[in-house]
PDB file of C-alpha atoms in Angstrom:
ATOM      1  CA  UNK A   1     -25.968   0.428 -27.484  1.00 81.00           C
ATOM      2  CA  UNK A   2     -26.777  -2.313 -25.014  1.00 90.00           C
ATOM      3  CA  UNK A   3     -26.833  -6.007 -25.936  1.00 92.00           C
ATOM      4  CA  UNK A   4     -30.249  -7.545 -26.430  1.00 95.00           C
ATOM      5  CA  UNK A   5     -31.787  -9.407 -23.508  1.00 95.00           C
ATOM      6  CA  UNK A   6     -32.460 -12.410 -25.760  1.00 96.00           C
ATOM      7  CA  UNK A   7     -28.763 -13.258 -25.996  1.00 92.00           C
ATOM      8  CA  UNK A   8     -28.355 -12.555 -29.698  1.00 93.00           C
ATOM      9  CA  UNK A   9     -25.233 -10.756 -30.860  1.00 90.00           C
ATOM     10  CA  UNK A  10     -27.315  -7.739 -31.888  1.00 95.00           C
ATOM     11  CA  UNK A  11     -27.954  -4.614 -29.837  1.00 96.00           C
ATOM     12  CA  UNK A  12     -31.395  -4.387 -28.213  1.00 97.00           C
ATOM     13  CA  UNK A  13     -32.278  -1.371 -30.372  1.00 97.00           C
ATOM     14  CA  UNK A  14     -31.966  -3.393 -33.592  1.00 96.00           C
ATOM     15  CA  UNK A  15     -33.018  -6.811 -32.268  1.00 97.00           C
ATOM     16  CA  UNK A  16     -36.080  -7.113 -30.012  1.00 98.00           C
ATOM     17  CA  UNK A  17     -36.965  -3.457 -29.398  1.00 98.00           C
ATOM     18  CA  UNK A  18     -38.606  -2.921 -32.834  1.00 98.00           C
ATOM     19  CA  UNK A  19     -40.767  -5.990 -32.189  1.00 98.00           C
ATOM     20  CA  UNK A  20     -41.762  -4.833 -28.701  1.00 98.00           C
ATOM     21  CA  UNK A  21     -42.654  -1.402 -30.069  1.00 98.00           C
ATOM     22  CA  UNK A  22     -44.772  -2.912 -32.851  1.00 96.00           C
ATOM     23  CA  UNK A  23     -42.543  -1.463 -35.583  1.00 97.00           C
ATOM     24  CA  UNK A  24     -41.885  -4.924 -37.065  1.00 97.00           C
ATOM     25  CA  UNK A  25     -43.316  -8.430 -36.785  1.00 97.00           C
ATOM     26  CA  UNK A  26     -41.388 -11.569 -35.899  1.00 98.00           C
ATOM     27  CA  UNK A  27     -40.330 -13.345 -39.086  1.00 97.00           C
ATOM     28  CA  UNK A  28     -39.800 -16.758 -37.455  1.00 97.00           C
ATOM     29  CA  UNK A  29     -40.909 -18.680 -34.363  1.00 98.00           C
ATOM     30  CA  UNK A  30     -37.403 -18.291 -32.906  1.00 98.00           C
ATOM     31  CA  UNK A  31     -37.506 -14.524 -33.356  1.00 98.00           C
ATOM     32  CA  UNK A  32     -40.884 -14.421 -31.620  1.00 98.00           C
ATOM     33  CA  UNK A  33     -39.545 -16.616 -28.794  1.00 98.00           C
ATOM     34  CA  UNK A  34     -36.566 -14.321 -28.312  1.00 98.00           C
ATOM     35  CA  UNK A  35     -38.767 -11.227 -28.290  1.00 98.00           C
ATOM     36  CA  UNK A  36     -41.177 -12.833 -25.807  1.00 98.00           C
ATOM     37  CA  UNK A  37     -38.255 -13.666 -23.506  1.00 97.00           C
ATOM     38  CA  UNK A  38     -37.166 -10.032 -23.765  1.00 97.00           C
ATOM     39  CA  UNK A  39     -40.733  -8.945 -22.998  1.00 97.00           C
ATOM     40  CA  UNK A  40     -40.724 -11.098 -19.855  1.00 95.00           C
ATOM     41  CA  UNK A  41     -37.326  -9.711 -18.825  1.00 94.00           C
ATOM     42  CA  UNK A  42     -38.507  -6.109 -19.319  1.00 95.00           C
ATOM     43  CA  UNK A  43     -42.101  -6.569 -18.058  1.00 95.00           C
ATOM     44  CA  UNK A  44     -43.809  -5.851 -21.398  1.00 96.00           C
ATOM     45  CA  UNK A  45     -47.048  -7.676 -20.512  1.00 96.00           C
ATOM     46  CA  UNK A  46     -49.036  -6.068 -23.334  1.00 97.00           C
ATOM     47  CA  UNK A  47     -46.659  -7.542 -25.906  1.00 98.00           C
ATOM     48  CA  UNK A  48     -46.833 -10.956 -24.266  1.00 97.00           C
ATOM     49  CA  UNK A  49     -50.615 -10.964 -24.429  1.00 97.00           C
ATOM     50  CA  UNK A  50     -50.678  -9.645 -28.004  1.00 97.00           C
ATOM     51  CA  UNK A  51     -48.312 -12.409 -29.189  1.00 98.00           C
ATOM     52  CA  UNK A  52     -50.154 -15.207 -27.366  1.00 97.00           C
ATOM     53  CA  UNK A  53     -52.520 -17.083 -29.679  1.00 97.00           C
ATOM     54  CA  UNK A  54     -56.048 -15.772 -28.936  1.00 95.00           C
ATOM     55  CA  UNK A  55     -57.400 -19.341 -29.259  1.00 95.00           C
ATOM     56  CA  UNK A  56     -55.167 -20.637 -26.437  1.00 95.00           C
ATOM     57  CA  UNK A  57     -55.139 -17.734 -23.956  1.00 93.00           C
ATOM     58  CA  UNK A  58     -57.819 -19.335 -21.743  1.00 91.00           C
ATOM     59  CA  UNK A  59     -58.488 -16.275 -19.590  1.00 92.00           C
ATOM     60  CA  UNK A  60     -54.891 -15.059 -19.510  1.00 94.00           C
ATOM     61  CA  UNK A  61     -54.771 -11.338 -18.698  1.00 94.00           C
ATOM     62  CA  UNK A  62     -52.225  -8.580 -19.064  1.00 95.00           C
ATOM     63  CA  UNK A  63     -52.315  -8.077 -15.280  1.00 95.00           C
ATOM     64  CA  UNK A  64     -51.477 -11.751 -14.634  1.00 94.00           C
ATOM     65  CA  UNK A  65     -48.611 -11.552 -17.118  1.00 94.00           C
ATOM     66  CA  UNK A  66     -47.332  -8.361 -15.523  1.00 93.00           C
ATOM     67  CA  UNK A  67     -47.303 -10.009 -12.092  1.00 91.00           C
ATOM     68  CA  UNK A  68     -45.417 -12.987 -13.519  1.00 88.00           C
ATOM     69  CA  UNK A  69     -42.823 -10.650 -15.052  1.00 88.00           C
ATOM     70  CA  UNK A  70     -42.351  -8.759 -11.805  1.00 87.00           C
ATOM     71  CA  UNK A  71     -41.761 -11.964  -9.821  1.00 85.00           C
ATOM     72  CA  UNK A  72     -39.000 -13.129 -12.163  1.00 83.00           C
ATOM     73  CA  UNK A  73     -35.379 -12.049 -12.377  1.00 90.00           C
ATOM     74  CA  UNK A  74     -34.229 -13.389 -15.751  1.00 92.00           C
ATOM     75  CA  UNK A  75     -30.503 -13.757 -16.414  1.00 93.00           C
ATOM     76  CA  UNK A  76     -30.256 -15.445 -19.806  1.00 94.00           C
ATOM     77  CA  UNK A  77     -31.912 -17.286 -22.668  1.00 96.00           C
ATOM     78  CA  UNK A  78     -30.532 -20.434 -24.246  1.00 94.00           C
ATOM     79  CA  UNK A  79     -32.105 -21.697 -27.479  1.00 96.00           C
ATOM     80  CA  UNK A  80     -31.737 -25.485 -27.458  1.00 95.00           C
ATOM     81  CA  UNK A  81     -33.484 -26.289 -30.743  1.00 96.00           C
ATOM     82  CA  UNK A  82     -35.274 -24.289 -33.420  1.00 96.00           C
ATOM     83  CA  UNK A  83     -35.990 -26.685 -36.278  1.00 95.00           C
ATOM     84  CA  UNK A  84     -36.991 -25.238 -39.640  1.00 95.00           C
ATOM     85  CA  UNK A  85     -40.607 -24.155 -39.384  1.00 94.00           C
ATOM     86  CA  UNK A  86     -43.314 -25.313 -41.704  1.00 92.00           C
ATOM     87  CA  UNK A  87     -45.575 -22.886 -43.513  1.00 91.00           C
ATOM     88  CA  UNK A  88     -47.720 -21.915 -40.524  1.00 95.00           C
ATOM     89  CA  UNK A  89     -46.340 -23.996 -37.619  1.00 97.00           C
ATOM     90  CA  UNK A  90     -43.102 -23.977 -35.694  1.00 97.00           C
ATOM     91  CA  UNK A  91     -41.365 -25.068 -32.511  1.00 97.00           C
ATOM     92  CA  UNK A  92     -38.599 -23.694 -30.340  1.00 98.00           C
ATOM     93  CA  UNK A  93     -36.986 -25.448 -27.391  1.00 97.00           C
ATOM     94  CA  UNK A  94     -35.358 -23.106 -24.910  1.00 97.00           C
ATOM     95  CA  UNK A  95     -34.117 -22.620 -21.383  1.00 95.00           C
ATOM     96  CA  UNK A  96     -34.995 -19.324 -19.728  1.00 95.00           C
ATOM     97  CA  UNK A  97     -32.575 -18.888 -16.826  1.00 94.00           C
ATOM     98  CA  UNK A  98     -33.779 -16.904 -13.810  1.00 91.00           C
ATOM     99  CA  UNK A  99     -32.570 -16.065 -10.333  1.00 89.00           C
ATOM    100  CA  UNK A 100     -34.556 -17.344  -7.352  1.00 84.00           C
ATOM    101  CA  UNK A 101     -32.989 -16.435  -4.039  1.00 83.00           C
ATOM    102  CA  UNK A 102     -29.329 -17.404  -4.307  1.00 85.00           C
ATOM    103  CA  UNK A 103     -29.906 -20.003  -7.029  1.00 88.00           C
ATOM    104  CA  UNK A 104     -30.194 -19.825 -10.798  1.00 91.00           C
ATOM    105  CA  UNK A 105     -32.803 -22.124 -12.308  1.00 91.00           C
ATOM    106  CA  UNK A 106     -34.071 -22.714 -15.815  1.00 93.00           C
ATOM    107  CA  UNK A 107     -37.576 -22.914 -17.171  1.00 92.00           C
ATOM    108  CA  UNK A 108     -37.057 -25.527 -19.900  1.00 95.00           C
ATOM    109  CA  UNK A 109     -39.808 -25.615 -22.494  1.00 97.00           C
ATOM    110  CA  UNK A 110     -40.567 -26.765 -26.023  1.00 97.00           C
ATOM    111  CA  UNK A 111     -42.951 -24.133 -27.364  1.00 98.00           C
ATOM    112  CA  UNK A 112     -45.457 -24.416 -30.186  1.00 98.00           C
ATOM    113  CA  UNK A 113     -46.144 -21.483 -32.518  1.00 98.00           C
ATOM    114  CA  UNK A 114     -48.549 -20.834 -35.348  1.00 98.00           C
ATOM    115  CA  UNK A 115     -48.735 -18.169 -38.015  1.00 97.00           C
ATOM    116  CA  UNK A 116     -52.023 -16.522 -38.849  1.00 96.00           C
ATOM    117  CA  UNK A 117     -52.466 -13.516 -41.138  1.00 94.00           C
ATOM    118  CA  UNK A 118     -48.659 -13.109 -41.444  1.00 93.00           C
ATOM    119  CA  UNK A 119     -48.181 -12.983 -37.640  1.00 97.00           C
ATOM    120  CA  UNK A 120     -46.537 -15.600 -35.453  1.00 98.00           C
ATOM    121  CA  UNK A 121     -48.223 -16.448 -32.143  1.00 98.00           C
ATOM    122  CA  UNK A 122     -47.151 -18.494 -29.144  1.00 98.00           C
ATOM    123  CA  UNK A 123     -49.680 -21.318 -28.619  1.00 97.00           C
ATOM    124  CA  UNK A 124     -48.439 -23.508 -25.781  1.00 96.00           C
ATOM    125  CA  UNK A 125     -45.380 -25.100 -24.285  1.00 95.00           C
ATOM    126  CA  UNK A 126     -44.412 -28.521 -23.043  1.00 95.00           C
ATOM    127  CA  UNK A 127     -42.428 -27.913 -19.873  1.00 93.00           C
ATOM    128  CA  UNK A 128     -39.420 -30.120 -19.182  1.00 90.00           C
ATOM    129  CA  UNK A 129     -37.882 -30.788 -15.756  1.00 85.00           C
ATOM    130  CA  UNK A 130     -36.298 -27.731 -14.106  1.00 84.00           C
ATOM    131  CA  UNK A 131     -32.541 -27.382 -14.102  1.00 88.00           C
ATOM    132  CA  UNK A 132     -30.433 -25.847 -11.346  1.00 91.00           C
ATOM    133  CA  UNK A 133     -27.232 -24.110 -12.414  1.00 90.00           C
ATOM    134  CA  UNK A 134     -24.076 -25.278 -10.661  1.00 88.00           C
ATOM    135  CA  UNK A 135     -21.633 -22.761  -9.202  1.00 85.00           C
ATOM    136  CA  UNK A 136     -18.892 -23.813 -11.646  1.00 90.00           C
ATOM    137  CA  UNK A 137     -21.161 -23.885 -14.717  1.00 91.00           C
ATOM    138  CA  UNK A 138     -20.824 -21.118 -17.301  1.00 90.00           C
ATOM    139  CA  UNK A 139     -23.116 -18.225 -16.394  1.00 89.00           C
ATOM    140  CA  UNK A 140     -26.159 -18.108 -18.709  1.00 90.00           C
ATOM    141  CA  UNK A 141     -25.980 -14.315 -18.940  1.00 85.00           C
ATOM    142  CA  UNK A 142     -23.323 -14.644 -21.659  1.00 83.00           C
ATOM    143  CA  UNK A 143     -20.420 -13.170 -19.692  1.00 86.00           C
ATOM    144  CA  UNK A 144     -18.147 -16.215 -20.272  1.00 87.00           C
ATOM    145  CA  UNK A 145     -17.532 -16.332 -16.494  1.00 92.00           C
ATOM    146  CA  UNK A 146     -18.406 -19.110 -14.078  1.00 91.00           C
ATOM    147  CA  UNK A 147     -21.802 -18.609 -12.421  1.00 88.00           C
ATOM    148  CA  UNK A 148     -20.251 -18.219  -8.944  1.00 88.00           C
ATOM    149  CA  UNK A 149     -18.161 -15.253 -10.178  1.00 90.00           C
ATOM    150  CA  UNK A 150     -21.027 -13.627 -12.045  1.00 87.00           C
ATOM    151  CA  UNK A 151     -24.789 -13.881 -11.463  1.00 84.00           C
ATOM    152  CA  UNK A 152     -24.852 -16.245  -8.463  1.00 79.00           C
TER     153      UNK A 152
END
């Protein structure tokens, strides 16, 4: 069993895969965020569109999401903050680390989620300044190695 792309301690088969296959629904905003990261990392554009709030999609298409997935080489997810969610609203702050050329950068975002009809949806995100990983920083892939000896 391979580790889940989202960085949890669970294997992919019992973590994000059941969500991506539609066998289960995300129980929390953080679980949805982790599964959406995994969907980006594995180019599951249909899942990304299905879990994006229909009221905030603004013309977003599966094809556009697929192209975005294919342009990205994700190496790790770091959850910065996932405060307790309220009944139908939640937030998750994260850094999605990706490789661009010979650098590793992070998309840093505080995402807003809402629950409707027992399903969590991604609504929008407030993007923070990008971060560049230093060669001697711990690699965000979870290997416990320095970036220069791992994913850089």
